[in-house]
XYZ file of C-alpha atoms in Angstrom:
446
model
C 169.137 -62.233 274.642
C 168.483 -61.614 271.207
C 169.590 -64.145 268.465
C 171.832 -61.320 267.106
C 173.240 -60.483 270.624
C 174.343 -64.320 271.205
C 175.958 -64.469 267.742
C 178.288 -61.465 267.948
C 178.808 -62.865 271.618
C 180.112 -66.180 269.919
C 182.021 -64.452 267.036
C 183.980 -62.180 269.649
C 184.273 -65.653 271.897
C 185.666 -67.468 268.944
C 187.983 -64.393 268.357
C 189.384 -64.374 271.351
C 190.097 -67.942 271.248
C 192.071 -67.607 267.678
C 193.996 -65.049 269.308
C 194.911 -66.955 272.264
C 196.463 -69.679 269.821
C 198.706 -67.285 268.820
C 199.494 -64.841 271.461
C 199.906 -67.459 274.519
C 202.920 -69.447 273.190
C 204.456 -66.142 272.491
C 204.016 -64.596 276.130
C 204.926 -67.945 277.627
C 208.149 -67.697 275.399
C 208.750 -64.212 276.624
C 208.554 -65.131 280.093
C 210.589 -68.309 279.947
C 213.625 -66.669 277.621
C 215.394 -63.798 279.109
C 216.972 -61.481 276.586
C 220.457 -61.593 276.537
C 223.842 -59.549 275.789
C 226.343 -62.382 274.365
C 229.909 -61.255 273.381
C 230.956 -64.439 270.957
C 234.610 -64.831 269.776
C 235.371 -66.508 266.756
C 239.334 -67.740 266.052
C 240.821 -68.212 262.929
C 240.207 -71.745 262.484
C 236.221 -70.284 262.734
C 236.717 -68.061 259.879
C 239.483 -69.849 257.745
C 237.153 -69.512 254.602
C 234.435 -67.791 252.972
C 232.306 -72.040 253.864
C 233.338 -71.690 257.125
C 232.556 -67.869 257.715
C 228.939 -68.971 256.174
C 228.872 -71.343 259.152
C 229.635 -68.440 261.522
C 227.030 -65.852 260.440
C 224.384 -68.415 260.491
C 225.518 -69.583 264.226
C 224.874 -65.626 265.009
C 221.922 -65.280 263.075
C 220.410 -68.165 264.974
C 221.070 -66.167 268.502
C 219.852 -62.857 266.712
C 216.535 -64.646 265.853
C 215.977 -65.506 269.496
C 216.077 -61.479 270.355
C 219.346 -61.798 271.887
C 222.224 -58.972 271.304
C 225.220 -60.011 269.730
C 228.812 -58.618 269.648
C 230.950 -60.804 267.610
C 234.716 -60.453 267.663
C 236.769 -62.230 264.747
C 240.393 -63.255 264.434
C 242.011 -63.179 261.186
C 241.616 -66.347 258.533
C 243.853 -69.110 259.592
C 247.313 -68.580 258.455
C 246.850 -64.776 257.211
C 248.855 -63.139 260.567
C 251.665 -65.790 259.986
C 251.580 -64.927 256.156
C 251.466 -61.505 256.395
C 254.428 -61.808 259.338
C 256.181 -63.437 256.626
C 256.124 -60.708 254.308
C 257.130 -58.777 256.967
C 260.426 -60.343 257.522
C 260.987 -60.664 253.717
C 261.521 -56.712 254.082
C 262.979 -56.277 257.889
C 264.236 -59.093 260.117
C 263.123 -58.539 262.909
C 260.585 -56.110 261.678
C 260.209 -52.504 263.075
C 257.256 -53.451 265.643
C 255.182 -50.206 264.989
C 255.171 -50.989 260.850
C 254.449 -54.699 261.650
C 251.246 -53.920 263.730
C 250.089 -52.250 260.732
C 250.810 -54.983 258.858
C 249.168 -58.038 260.838
C 246.243 -56.125 262.014
C 244.950 -55.940 258.346
C 244.038 -59.593 258.443
C 241.185 -59.058 261.218
C 239.777 -56.138 259.263
C 239.257 -58.642 256.107
C 237.540 -61.177 258.250
C 235.505 -58.438 260.480
C 233.852 -56.884 256.756
C 233.392 -60.582 255.606
C 231.340 -61.876 258.210
C 229.417 -58.508 258.385
C 228.526 -58.806 254.561
C 227.583 -62.525 255.547
C 225.093 -61.624 258.037
C 223.639 -58.944 256.122
C 223.086 -61.284 253.283
C 221.143 -63.367 255.470
C 218.680 -60.424 256.543
C 220.038 -59.503 259.794
C 221.417 -55.725 260.023
C 224.811 -55.641 260.904
C 228.098 -53.516 261.320
C 231.797 -53.692 261.669
C 234.246 -51.901 263.717
C 237.897 -51.714 263.841
C 240.014 -51.162 266.971
C 240.147 -47.437 266.139
C 236.417 -47.176 265.554
C 235.287 -48.655 268.919
C 237.719 -47.199 270.238
C 240.151 -49.913 271.983
C 242.671 -47.531 273.357
C 245.891 -49.149 274.174
C 249.548 -48.054 275.346
C 251.815 -48.053 272.626
C 253.893 -51.422 273.077
C 253.867 -52.521 269.571
C 253.017 -56.292 268.985
C 251.722 -56.833 272.605
C 249.671 -53.919 273.599
C 247.834 -53.319 276.758
C 244.210 -52.280 276.771
C 243.981 -48.997 278.689
C 240.420 -48.266 278.088
C 237.073 -49.159 275.506
C 234.915 -46.400 274.671
C 231.946 -48.712 273.969
C 229.593 -45.690 272.944
C 229.348 -46.837 269.119
C 228.611 -50.478 270.351
C 225.705 -49.741 272.177
C 224.306 -47.227 269.786
C 224.461 -50.119 267.079
C 222.959 -52.624 269.559
C 220.306 -50.287 270.301
C 218.917 -50.074 266.651
C 219.057 -53.656 266.492
C 222.275 -54.457 264.594
C 224.708 -57.422 264.991
C 227.765 -55.843 265.854
C 231.348 -57.359 264.624
C 234.572 -56.056 265.949
C 238.069 -56.791 264.807
C 239.696 -58.483 267.199
C 243.664 -58.291 268.367
C 243.631 -54.502 267.650
C 243.714 -51.481 268.952
C 245.119 -47.802 268.902
C 247.258 -45.594 271.058
C 246.676 -42.288 272.209
C 248.788 -40.775 269.554
C 246.884 -42.799 266.966
C 248.979 -45.543 265.888
C 247.743 -49.274 265.040
C 248.903 -51.266 268.085
C 248.059 -55.342 268.302
C 247.443 -57.393 271.662
C 249.987 -60.493 270.807
C 249.144 -63.724 270.157
C 245.665 -64.790 271.027
C 244.929 -61.178 271.358
C 241.401 -61.584 269.618
C 240.196 -63.692 273.416
C 241.168 -60.183 275.237
C 239.416 -58.460 272.822
C 236.202 -60.180 273.201
C 236.915 -60.281 277.295
C 237.394 -56.545 277.674
C 234.310 -55.627 275.256
C 232.230 -58.040 277.503
C 233.592 -56.549 280.785
C 232.529 -52.970 279.819
C 229.402 -53.866 278.331
C 228.434 -56.105 281.270
C 227.493 -58.616 278.727
C 225.870 -61.736 280.306
C 227.912 -64.101 278.941
C 231.297 -64.425 276.864
C 231.456 -67.485 274.324
C 234.901 -68.314 273.017
C 234.620 -70.595 269.812
C 237.514 -72.451 268.667
C 238.751 -75.458 266.483
C 238.952 -78.072 269.671
C 236.041 -79.304 271.684
C 237.065 -77.550 275.051
C 240.033 -77.144 277.465
C 242.010 -80.805 278.001
C 244.225 -82.300 280.281
C 246.992 -82.278 277.852
C 247.325 -81.354 274.256
C 245.244 -84.406 272.548
C 247.585 -84.224 269.346
C 250.300 -85.170 271.988
C 248.258 -87.092 274.464
C 246.045 -89.622 273.071
C 244.523 -90.225 276.410
C 244.092 -86.185 277.250
C 240.433 -85.873 278.685
C 238.278 -82.687 278.254
C 237.508 -80.654 281.498
C 234.019 -79.709 281.814
C 234.927 -76.804 284.246
C 238.824 -75.339 285.409
C 238.920 -71.959 287.525
C 240.615 -69.023 286.368
C 243.608 -69.682 288.421
C 244.437 -73.493 286.840
C 243.453 -71.895 283.442
C 246.013 -69.225 283.913
C 248.762 -71.009 284.486
C 247.820 -73.536 281.702
C 247.731 -70.484 279.491
C 251.106 -69.031 280.479
C 252.575 -72.695 280.716
C 252.048 -73.137 276.921
C 248.488 -74.170 276.225
C 247.321 -72.059 273.647
C 243.544 -72.676 273.645
C 243.665 -69.221 275.418
C 245.533 -66.285 275.948
C 246.527 -65.817 279.495
C 245.989 -62.077 279.319
C 242.468 -62.827 278.933
C 242.077 -65.047 281.376
C 243.662 -62.492 283.771
C 240.870 -60.213 282.563
C 238.181 -62.394 283.139
C 239.032 -63.540 286.277
C 239.544 -59.517 287.245
C 235.984 -58.747 286.219
C 234.643 -62.249 287.105
C 233.573 -62.846 283.413
C 232.617 -66.587 283.221
C 233.987 -67.592 279.902
C 232.467 -70.429 277.956
C 235.334 -72.379 275.375
C 232.988 -73.711 273.070
C 233.465 -75.780 269.809
C 232.326 -74.714 266.357
C 230.522 -78.109 265.779
C 228.349 -77.774 268.823
C 227.093 -74.142 269.285
C 224.577 -74.784 271.488
C 226.580 -76.335 274.082
C 229.472 -78.446 275.286
C 232.529 -77.428 275.952
C 234.687 -76.184 278.915
C 233.357 -73.274 281.564
C 236.014 -71.201 282.892
C 234.949 -69.667 286.484
C 235.530 -68.970 290.060
C 237.155 -71.722 292.114
C 233.792 -71.051 294.179
C 231.963 -71.784 291.067
C 233.430 -75.640 290.794
C 232.888 -78.980 292.272
C 232.296 -79.352 295.775
C 235.750 -78.763 297.741
C 235.593 -82.612 298.469
C 235.747 -83.679 294.796
C 238.250 -80.704 294.120
C 240.606 -82.207 296.517
C 240.540 -85.389 294.815
C 241.786 -83.875 291.632
C 245.621 -83.220 292.347
C 246.314 -82.084 288.811
C 244.220 -80.550 286.019
C 246.710 -80.449 283.162
C 250.327 -81.194 281.652
C 251.257 -78.307 279.456
C 254.346 -77.701 277.087
C 255.367 -74.780 275.522
C 258.505 -74.926 272.568
C 258.382 -71.058 272.427
C 261.313 -71.192 274.751
C 264.877 -69.822 274.990
C 267.237 -69.775 277.483
C 270.333 -67.386 278.258
C 272.960 -67.591 280.361
C 275.267 -64.511 281.577
C 278.393 -66.104 283.147
C 280.620 -65.351 285.918
C 278.370 -61.950 286.768
C 280.022 -60.060 289.609
C 278.176 -61.064 292.946
C 277.062 -57.416 293.520
C 274.120 -55.259 294.877
C 271.999 -53.814 291.876
C 273.449 -56.172 289.013
C 270.685 -58.344 288.477
C 268.336 -55.054 288.902
C 270.360 -53.484 285.678
C 270.283 -57.033 283.926
C 266.587 -57.295 283.841
C 265.758 -53.413 283.580
C 267.882 -53.503 279.997
C 265.948 -56.332 279.067
C 262.222 -54.780 279.877
C 263.473 -51.779 278.039
C 264.252 -53.589 274.897
C 260.655 -55.224 275.570
C 261.828 -58.686 276.154
C 259.058 -60.684 278.561
C 261.183 -63.038 280.958
C 259.696 -66.005 282.235
C 261.863 -68.369 284.476
C 265.518 -66.926 286.528
C 267.910 -68.799 288.217
C 270.966 -67.679 289.757
C 273.448 -70.232 291.096
C 275.425 -69.545 294.581
C 278.475 -67.278 294.557
C 281.784 -68.612 294.095
C 284.723 -66.420 294.275
C 282.548 -63.257 294.277
C 280.968 -64.469 290.849
C 277.848 -66.333 289.815
C 275.999 -67.312 286.447
C 272.601 -66.220 285.922
C 270.356 -68.069 283.687
C 266.755 -67.240 281.980
C 264.340 -68.063 279.704
C 262.459 -65.674 276.960
C 259.970 -66.631 274.344
C 261.584 -67.628 271.101
C 260.307 -64.723 269.373
C 262.380 -62.505 271.553
C 265.462 -64.396 271.288
C 267.698 -62.325 268.497
C 266.895 -58.838 270.981
C 267.545 -60.574 273.924
C 270.515 -62.268 272.964
C 271.763 -58.906 271.649
C 271.051 -56.934 274.755
C 272.441 -59.940 277.049
C 275.792 -59.481 275.097
C 275.893 -56.140 275.620
C 275.349 -56.277 279.310
C 278.017 -59.004 279.867
C 280.241 -56.053 278.829
C 279.264 -53.433 280.815
C 278.831 -55.310 284.182
C 282.061 -56.984 283.702
C 280.840 -60.570 282.986
C 282.969 -63.068 281.570
C 280.593 -64.237 278.615
C 277.084 -65.376 277.503
C 275.615 -68.598 276.156
C 272.293 -69.099 274.685
C 270.154 -72.026 273.539
C 267.268 -72.209 271.060
C 265.615 -75.770 271.230
C 264.532 -76.172 274.788
C 260.908 -76.819 276.143
C 258.861 -75.678 279.324
C 257.205 -78.853 280.679
C 254.307 -77.900 283.414
C 251.904 -79.787 285.881
C 249.020 -77.332 286.814
C 246.272 -77.851 289.664
C 244.838 -76.472 292.715
C 244.973 -79.823 294.339
C 248.745 -78.970 294.748
C 247.947 -76.629 297.670
C 246.785 -79.734 299.954
C 248.944 -82.632 298.437
C 252.680 -83.002 299.165
C 254.980 -84.994 296.808
C 253.752 -83.761 293.704
C 257.372 -82.457 292.742
C 259.103 -85.746 293.654
C 256.670 -87.727 291.179
C 257.085 -85.045 288.583
C 260.579 -85.540 288.656
C 260.784 -89.305 288.879
C 258.559 -89.820 286.048
C 260.976 -87.693 284.104
C 263.929 -89.743 285.492
C 262.450 -93.239 284.562
C 262.025 -91.681 280.913
C 265.981 -90.244 280.898
C 264.681 -86.787 280.387
C 266.881 -84.508 281.990
C 266.290 -81.108 283.810
C 267.885 -78.082 283.386
C 265.554 -75.566 285.339
C 262.704 -75.886 287.599
C 260.468 -73.070 288.476
C 257.509 -73.196 291.041
C 254.195 -71.241 292.264
C 251.669 -72.588 294.581
C 249.530 -74.479 291.806
C 252.140 -75.077 289.211
C 255.578 -77.028 288.662
C 257.566 -75.942 285.671
C 260.842 -77.600 284.226
C 262.984 -76.585 281.204
C 263.971 -79.725 278.828
C 265.320 -79.861 275.851
C 263.117 -79.760 272.804
C 263.010 -83.260 271.361
C 261.877 -84.436 274.746
C 258.888 -82.533 274.832
C 256.058 -84.982 273.593
C 257.810 -88.199 275.646
C 257.785 -85.917 278.595
C 253.945 -84.746 278.241
C 253.126 -88.189 277.676
C 254.813 -89.796 280.606
C 253.482 -87.149 283.139
C 249.971 -87.660 282.231
C 250.000 -91.478 282.422
C 251.530 -90.790 285.722
C 248.717 -88.300 287.311
C 246.021 -89.372 285.044
C 246.650 -93.007 284.157
C 245.442 -94.178 287.186
C 247.874 -92.438 289.979
C 246.169 -89.064 289.666
C 244.022 -89.254 292.675
């Protein structure tokens, strides 16, 4: 071997070693990090001002830097939807529902544009889409529209071009081209729906809370954060007044088996609560030990009674068909035992629907020959939720005994396999929640 050949071989060996120092870690990283498609949702508190929007943009940039595809769904800035609704009510009360959707959907348009610009300022390409641009096709039930279909082609094209996609939550468009909104918390639903059509690897919902709690921490100081909760329990908690997740979003996630990670903005890398299948929870033994997962309260309730309704076939159908035509959602219904061919029908509705429901009930009373109507707005629904109720008896008795000790009167009762709900007076809400939480989590809950 000549000296020249020996030196050339040494040079190539040195080059290979130098390249290996750079390339090998990258190969190893690629092997250990699988690129993902992630849908993230940021609520109003997360985008409440320019500084907050900057933090969200940095969180997104950190994930995009790792190579993940990111679709971010945003709500309106905190307080903006309420401000817009207040403006509408100054003009017309109750507001025209179609025009109200036009007004309140503008909040998400602003936040999506601001977030997109901030992401671009950090050196990442991004594009924002509104509901009609995606497009998220809904029915025409204004203020509470249901999603019919999503055309994800523009999202996929943008992702394929390496862009971060920002979607305005809460909104869609009906087949006539009218702007629609998806109801309170509708951005959660937007995120879950997009995650389902894209086949996303994860759906992360960033909130201004640490996760899902056993009760509202602002009401009950002893509330504990839940690491996991099943869809069924979360759906009941959401429908019973827990404001962390929209009930329809949980229902859709359950239908398509999409795990939801509810995470705090101050810990973007983890923490929070996982909402998933019951089979993905703890072992059957440990699940059976926990009777109750949470205590929820909903002050957004009103109660209506149609008194001395003729006890005839079809009368109940006519009452609730008319309420449905008025777009009123009915929750609890109680009909008492017939006396002298008449009975009373009592039901609860969301407080936002109270005026329309009361007007409809008054007209119905005349048309069906009922005596009169009565109403009460200042009520609350208190609920116990837990899959452990399926295998434990006596939960209702303990609930009623606890409320009795606190001298809290129960006005209505409703039950399901994993939930017991009671209607109480609004001023008794917090004492009821604390007493029930102490009973089921303060030593007697196992």
